[in-house]
């Protein structure tokens, strides 16, 4: 019997989840230093030490895989179909005509690479060399959607060169005062010369797509998204969080959970005026509580901030998966009327994210609603 059509269908971050991809830690390496990224290892005295290179130790990979597998079990117990990527060799050096990098990273965070917008799957351009070929881990799956869902649209965004000239190296040296001075210019480590975006800078609200300008998404990337998506009936809204001096990926900053409700980061307010789209349409922007860890208390090799606390995954407009230690956030979600599913996930943090990052929803019930008429 042939499989049903409309295998690819997801319009927002909260509709009832039917099918999702959860990353795997197999073959993961430490993320290399490169023009678009400078991983830091904090020392207890507040200094820094050289970041390790090459493959991650087997026991670290095992611990992350246990927690990823735990998330899979939870999702399956909720009736969700789960797929996993196939991790290729990531430890060999990579060379293209424009750059070399000592190793690739991991395939734990499909959210950064792949996005479903209605019946379309887009493979993002990516912004870092070590992640240039990450889409390949999802190709087998994308082909199965392509072969079994005649309505599915498959788009590969233009690959940037990632040559030295694409990056602004001095960005990493700017002192704090310089970052303050520049906070409204939205100029980061990537220049505007090529189309650059990571999928995780996008948040989906039905017909409306919100995109964060960041270290991983430039204005040319947002322009490409506009030109690609607006003729298909979407509206693309650039957003900015000027107090985040190292912005990348919107899902620790601005997290919609159901129609009318976005969780917001109290340390990263929207640029003045950008909240109006939400407020004039009756949406509530609710600040999350402080995370249970400070930045210094995050797992040793984690390069993300303490705000991974708010990187939650919606199973439906009433059910949310949350990291088990984040009790203050769980209490808030409970008060807001959600059923909360706590899971341990801190061993995944050093692979680039938490529950939202480590997933890519391909099918949620629902259609293209207009939440901002
Ligand atoms: N760059 C974000 C993490 C996104 C997963 C942060 O560190 O808050």
Coordinates of C-alpha atoms and ligand atoms in Angstrom, one line a residue:
X1 CA 0.0 0.0 0.0
X2 CA 1.4 3.4 -0.8
X3 CA 2.1 5.8 2.1
X4 CA -0.2 8.8 2.7
X5 CA 0.6 12.1 1.0
X6 CA 1.4 15.3 2.9
X7 CA 4.3 13.7 4.9
X8 CA 5.8 17.2 5.1
X9 CA 3.6 19.6 6.8
X10 CA 4.6 22.0 9.6
X11 CA 3.6 25.6 9.9
X12 CA 4.5 26.7 13.4
X13 CA 6.4 25.7 16.5
X14 CA 3.4 24.4 18.5
X15 CA 0.8 22.4 16.6
X16 CA 0.3 18.8 17.6
X17 CA 3.5 16.9 16.6
X18 CA 3.3 13.9 14.4
X19 CA 6.7 13.4 13.0
X20 CA 10.2 14.7 14.1
X21 CA 13.9 14.1 13.7
X22 CA 16.1 13.8 16.8
X23 CA 19.9 14.2 16.4
X24 CA 22.5 11.7 17.4
X25 CA 25.9 12.3 19.0
X26 CA 27.7 9.4 17.1
X27 CA 31.1 10.5 15.6
X28 CA 30.9 14.0 17.2
X29 CA 34.1 16.1 17.3
X30 CA 35.0 19.2 19.2
X31 CA 34.0 22.3 17.2
X32 CA 37.1 23.8 15.6
X33 CA 38.2 27.4 15.8
X34 CA 37.4 29.1 12.5
X35 CA 36.6 32.6 11.2
X36 CA 32.9 32.2 12.1
X37 CA 33.5 30.7 15.6
X38 CA 35.9 30.8 18.4
X39 CA 35.1 28.2 21.0
X40 CA 36.3 29.1 24.5
X41 CA 37.1 26.9 27.4
X42 CA 36.5 28.8 30.7
X43 CA 38.9 28.1 33.6
X44 CA 37.7 28.3 37.2
X45 CA 39.9 31.5 37.7
X46 CA 37.8 33.2 35.0
X47 CA 40.5 32.9 32.4
X48 CA 40.5 30.7 29.3
X49 CA 42.3 27.5 28.1
X50 CA 42.9 26.0 24.6
X51 CA 39.8 24.3 23.3
X52 CA 40.3 20.6 22.6
X53 CA 40.3 19.4 19.0
X54 CA 39.3 16.2 17.2
X55 CA 36.8 13.5 18.1
X56 CA 35.0 13.7 21.5
X57 CA 35.7 10.8 23.9
X58 CA 33.4 7.8 23.6
X59 CA 32.0 8.2 27.1
X60 CA 30.9 11.8 26.4
X61 CA 29.2 10.6 23.3
X62 CA 27.5 7.8 25.1
X63 CA 26.1 10.1 27.8
X64 CA 24.7 12.5 25.2
X65 CA 23.2 9.6 23.2
X66 CA 21.5 8.3 26.4
X67 CA 19.7 11.6 26.9
X68 CA 18.8 11.9 23.2
X69 CA 17.4 8.4 23.3
X70 CA 15.4 9.3 26.4
X71 CA 13.8 12.2 24.4
X72 CA 13.0 9.8 21.6
X73 CA 11.3 7.4 24.1
X74 CA 9.2 10.2 25.5
X75 CA 8.1 11.4 22.1
X76 CA 7.2 7.9 20.9
X77 CA 5.2 7.4 24.1
X78 CA 3.2 10.5 23.0
X79 CA 2.5 8.9 19.6
X80 CA 5.1 10.8 17.7
X81 CA 7.1 9.1 14.8
X82 CA 10.8 9.8 15.3
X83 CA 13.6 9.6 12.8
X84 CA 17.4 9.8 13.4
X85 CA 20.1 11.1 11.1
X86 CA 23.0 8.9 10.1
X87 CA 26.3 10.4 11.3
X88 CA 29.1 10.3 8.7
X89 CA 32.8 10.4 9.5
X90 CA 33.3 13.9 11.0
X91 CA 36.9 13.6 12.1
X92 CA 38.7 13.9 8.8
X93 CA 39.9 17.4 7.6
X94 CA 37.6 19.1 5.1
X95 CA 38.8 21.0 2.0
X96 CA 36.7 22.8 -0.5
X97 CA 38.0 25.2 -3.2
X98 CA 37.6 28.1 -0.7
X99 CA 38.5 26.8 2.7
X100 CA 40.0 24.1 4.9
X101 CA 38.9 23.0 8.3
X102 CA 40.5 20.4 10.6
X103 CA 37.3 18.5 11.3
X104 CA 33.5 18.7 11.2
X105 CA 31.3 19.0 14.3
X106 CA 28.3 16.8 14.9
X107 CA 24.8 15.9 13.8
X108 CA 23.0 16.6 17.1
X109 CA 21.2 19.7 16.1
X110 CA 19.1 19.3 13.0
X111 CA 17.2 22.5 13.9
X112 CA 20.2 24.6 12.9
X113 CA 20.4 23.1 9.4
X114 CA 16.9 22.0 8.3
X115 CA 13.5 23.7 8.5
X116 CA 10.0 22.8 7.4
X117 CA 7.9 25.7 6.2
X118 CA 4.5 24.3 5.3
X119 CA 5.1 21.6 2.7
X120 CA 8.6 22.8 2.0
X121 CA 11.9 21.6 3.5
X122 CA 14.8 24.1 3.2
X123 CA 18.4 23.2 3.8
X124 CA 20.0 26.3 5.2
X125 CA 23.2 27.8 3.8
X126 CA 24.9 27.5 7.2
X127 CA 27.5 30.0 8.5
X128 CA 30.4 27.9 9.8
X129 CA 32.9 25.8 7.9
X130 CA 32.7 22.8 10.2
X131 CA 28.9 22.6 9.5
X132 CA 29.0 23.1 5.7
X133 CA 28.1 19.5 4.9
X134 CA 25.9 18.8 7.8
X135 CA 22.8 18.6 5.6
X136 CA 24.2 15.3 4.2
X137 CA 23.2 13.5 7.4
X138 CA 19.6 14.2 6.6
X139 CA 19.6 13.5 2.9
X140 CA 18.4 9.9 3.1
X141 CA 15.4 11.1 5.0
X142 CA 14.8 14.0 2.7
X143 CA 14.9 11.6 -0.3
X144 CA 12.3 9.4 1.4
X145 CA 10.0 12.4 1.8
X146 CA 10.7 13.5 -1.8
X147 CA 9.9 10.0 -3.1
X148 CA 6.7 9.5 -1.0
X149 CA 5.2 12.9 -0.8
X150 CA 4.4 14.3 -4.3
X151 CA 3.4 17.7 -2.8
X152 CA 6.7 18.2 -1.0
X153 CA 8.9 21.1 -2.1
X154 CA 12.7 20.6 -1.5
X155 CA 14.9 23.7 -1.5
X156 CA 18.6 23.9 -1.0
X157 CA 19.6 27.5 -0.2
X158 CA 22.7 28.8 -2.1
X159 CA 25.9 27.6 -0.4
X160 CA 28.2 30.6 0.5
X161 CA 31.9 30.3 -0.1
X162 CA 32.9 30.5 3.6
X163 CA 36.2 31.9 2.3
X164 CA 38.2 34.2 4.6
X165 CA 36.7 37.2 2.8
X166 CA 33.2 36.2 4.0
X167 CA 34.1 36.9 7.6
X168 CA 35.0 40.0 9.6
X169 CA 37.8 38.7 11.8
X170 CA 38.1 41.8 13.9
X171 CA 34.6 41.1 15.3
X172 CA 36.2 38.7 17.8
X173 CA 38.5 41.4 19.2
X174 CA 36.0 44.2 19.7
X175 CA 36.0 45.3 23.4
X176 CA 32.7 45.5 25.3
X177 CA 32.4 49.2 24.7
X178 CA 32.7 48.8 21.0
X179 CA 30.0 46.1 21.1
X180 CA 27.7 48.6 23.0
X181 CA 28.5 51.3 20.5
X182 CA 27.6 49.0 17.6
X183 CA 24.6 47.2 19.1
X184 CA 22.1 48.7 16.7
X185 CA 24.3 48.2 13.6
X186 CA 23.8 44.4 13.5
X187 CA 27.2 43.8 12.1
X188 CA 28.8 40.6 13.4
X189 CA 31.4 38.1 12.3
X190 CA 29.9 37.5 8.8
X191 CA 29.8 40.3 6.2
X192 CA 26.8 41.1 4.0
X193 CA 28.5 40.0 0.7
X194 CA 27.0 36.5 0.5
X195 CA 23.7 34.9 1.5
X196 CA 24.1 33.3 4.9
X197 CA 21.6 31.9 7.3
X198 CA 21.3 29.0 9.8
X199 CA 17.7 27.6 10.0
X200 CA 17.6 28.1 13.8
X201 CA 17.5 31.8 13.4
X202 CA 14.0 31.4 12.1
X203 CA 10.8 31.0 14.1
X204 CA 7.5 30.0 12.5
X205 CA 4.1 31.5 13.1
X206 CA 1.9 30.2 10.3
X207 CA 2.1 32.6 7.4
X208 CA 4.5 34.8 9.3
X209 CA 8.2 33.9 9.6
X210 CA 10.4 35.7 12.1
X211 CA 14.1 35.8 11.4
X212 CA 16.8 37.0 13.8
X213 CA 19.8 39.0 12.4
X214 CA 22.8 37.4 14.0
X215 CA 26.3 36.0 13.8
X216 CA 24.8 33.1 11.9
X217 CA 22.2 35.0 9.7
X218 CA 23.1 38.2 7.8
X219 CA 20.8 40.7 6.1
X220 CA 21.6 39.0 2.7
X221 CA 20.3 35.7 4.2
X222 CA 17.1 37.4 5.3
X223 CA 16.7 39.1 2.0
X224 CA 17.0 35.7 0.3
X225 CA 14.4 34.2 2.6
X226 CA 12.1 37.1 1.8
X227 CA 12.5 36.8 -2.0
X228 CA 12.1 33.0 -1.8
X229 CA 9.2 32.8 0.6
X230 CA 7.0 35.9 0.1
X231 CA 5.8 34.9 -3.4
X232 CA 4.7 31.7 -1.7
X233 CA 2.4 33.6 0.6
X234 CA 4.7 34.0 3.7
X235 CA 5.6 37.3 5.3
X236 CA 9.2 37.5 6.6
X237 CA 9.9 39.7 9.6
X238 CA 13.5 40.5 10.5
X239 CA 14.0 40.9 14.3
X240 CA 16.8 42.1 16.5
X241 CA 17.9 41.6 20.1
X242 CA 20.5 44.4 20.5
X243 CA 21.6 43.5 24.0
X244 CA 22.7 40.0 22.8
X245 CA 26.3 40.8 21.6
X246 CA 26.9 37.3 20.3
X247 CA 23.5 36.4 18.8
X248 CA 23.0 33.1 17.1
X249 CA 19.8 31.0 16.8
X250 CA 16.6 32.6 18.0
X251 CA 15.4 29.6 20.2
X252 CA 17.0 30.8 23.4
X253 CA 15.6 34.3 23.0
X254 CA 12.1 34.3 21.5
X255 CA 10.1 31.1 21.8
X256 CA 6.4 30.9 20.7
X257 CA 4.4 28.2 22.5
X258 CA 0.8 28.6 21.3
X259 CA -1.2 31.2 19.4
X260 CA -1.0 34.4 21.5
X261 CA 2.0 33.4 23.6
X262 CA 5.8 33.9 23.2
X263 CA 8.3 33.2 25.9
X264 CA 10.9 36.0 25.9
X265 CA 14.4 36.4 27.4
X266 CA 14.5 39.1 30.1
X267 CA 18.1 40.0 29.2
X268 CA 17.5 40.2 25.5
X269 CA 14.5 42.5 24.7
X270 CA 13.4 43.0 21.1
X271 CA 14.6 46.2 19.3
X272 CA 12.1 49.0 20.1
X273 CA 9.1 48.8 17.9
X274 CA 9.5 45.2 16.8
X275 CA 7.2 44.0 19.6
X276 CA 4.3 45.9 18.0
X277 CA 3.5 43.2 15.5
X278 CA 2.7 40.9 18.4
X279 CA 1.1 43.4 20.8
X280 CA -1.3 44.9 18.3
X281 CA -2.5 41.4 17.5
X282 CA -3.1 40.6 21.1
X283 CA -0.1 38.3 21.8
X284 CA 1.5 38.1 25.2
X285 CA 5.2 38.3 25.5
X286 CA 6.1 36.5 28.8
X287 CA 9.6 36.8 30.3
X288 CA 11.0 33.5 31.5
X289 CA 12.6 33.2 35.0
X290 CA 16.4 33.2 35.4
X291 CA 17.9 29.8 34.5
X292 CA 19.1 27.5 37.3
X293 CA 22.7 27.7 36.1
X294 CA 24.9 30.8 35.6
X295 CA 26.9 30.9 32.4
X296 CA 29.9 29.7 34.4
X297 CA 28.0 26.7 35.7
X298 CA 27.1 25.4 32.2
X299 CA 28.7 22.1 31.2
X300 CA 32.5 22.4 30.6
X301 CA 32.5 22.4 26.8
X302 CA 29.1 24.0 26.2
X303 CA 29.4 27.1 24.0
X304 CA 25.8 28.2 24.5
X305 CA 24.5 30.5 27.2
X306 CA 22.5 29.6 30.4
X307 CA 19.4 30.5 28.3
X308 CA 19.4 27.0 26.9
X309 CA 16.9 26.8 29.8
X310 CA 14.2 28.2 27.5
X311 CA 15.1 26.0 24.5
X312 CA 11.9 23.9 25.0
X313 CA 10.1 21.6 22.6
X314 CA 6.3 21.7 22.1
X315 CA 4.5 18.4 21.6
X316 CA 1.3 20.4 21.2
X317 CA -0.2 23.8 22.2
X318 CA -0.7 22.3 25.7
X319 CA 2.3 20.0 26.1
X320 CA 5.9 21.1 26.4
X321 CA 9.2 19.2 27.0
X322 CA 11.6 21.1 29.3
X323 CA 15.0 20.3 30.8
X324 CA 14.5 18.5 34.1
X325 CA 16.6 21.0 36.3
X326 CA 14.7 24.1 35.1
X327 CA 12.1 24.1 37.8
X328 CA 11.3 27.8 37.8
X329 CA 10.5 27.6 34.1
X330 CA 8.5 24.5 34.6
X331 CA 6.5 26.3 37.3
X332 CA 5.8 29.2 34.9
X333 CA 4.7 26.8 32.2
X334 CA 2.5 25.0 34.7
X335 CA 0.9 28.4 35.6
X336 CA 0.4 29.2 32.0
X337 CA -1.7 26.0 31.7
X338 CA 0.8 23.6 30.0
X339 CA 1.5 20.0 30.9
X340 CA 5.2 19.9 31.3
X341 CA 7.4 16.9 30.5
X342 CA 10.8 17.2 32.3
X343 CA 13.7 15.3 30.7
X344 CA 17.5 15.2 31.6
X345 CA 19.4 16.9 28.7
X346 CA 22.5 18.7 30.1
X347 CA 24.8 16.1 28.6
X348 CA 23.7 17.3 25.1
X349 CA 24.4 21.0 25.7
X350 CA 28.0 20.8 24.5
X351 CA 26.8 19.6 21.1
X352 CA 25.2 23.0 20.4
X353 CA 21.8 23.1 22.1
X354 CA 19.0 21.7 24.1
X355 CA 15.6 20.2 23.3
X356 CA 14.5 22.5 20.4
X357 CA 17.9 22.6 18.8
X358 CA 18.3 18.8 18.9
X359 CA 15.1 18.3 16.9
X360 CA 13.5 19.2 13.5
X361 CA 9.8 18.7 13.2
X362 CA 8.7 17.6 9.8
X363 CA 5.0 17.0 10.5
X364 CA 2.6 18.8 12.8
X365 CA -1.2 18.8 12.4
X366 CA -2.6 22.1 11.1
X367 CA -2.5 24.5 8.2
X368 CA -1.3 28.0 7.2
X369 CA -3.0 30.2 9.8
X370 CA -2.8 34.0 9.7
X371 CA -2.0 35.0 13.3
X372 CA -1.3 38.6 12.5
X373 CA -4.2 39.8 10.2
Ligands
LIG1 N1 23.3 31.3 21.0 C1 22.3 30.9 21.9 C2 22.1 29.4 21.9 C3 21.2 29.0 20.8 C4 21.0 27.5 20.9 C5 22.7 31.2 23.3 O1 23.9 30.9 23.6 O2 21.9 31.7 24.1

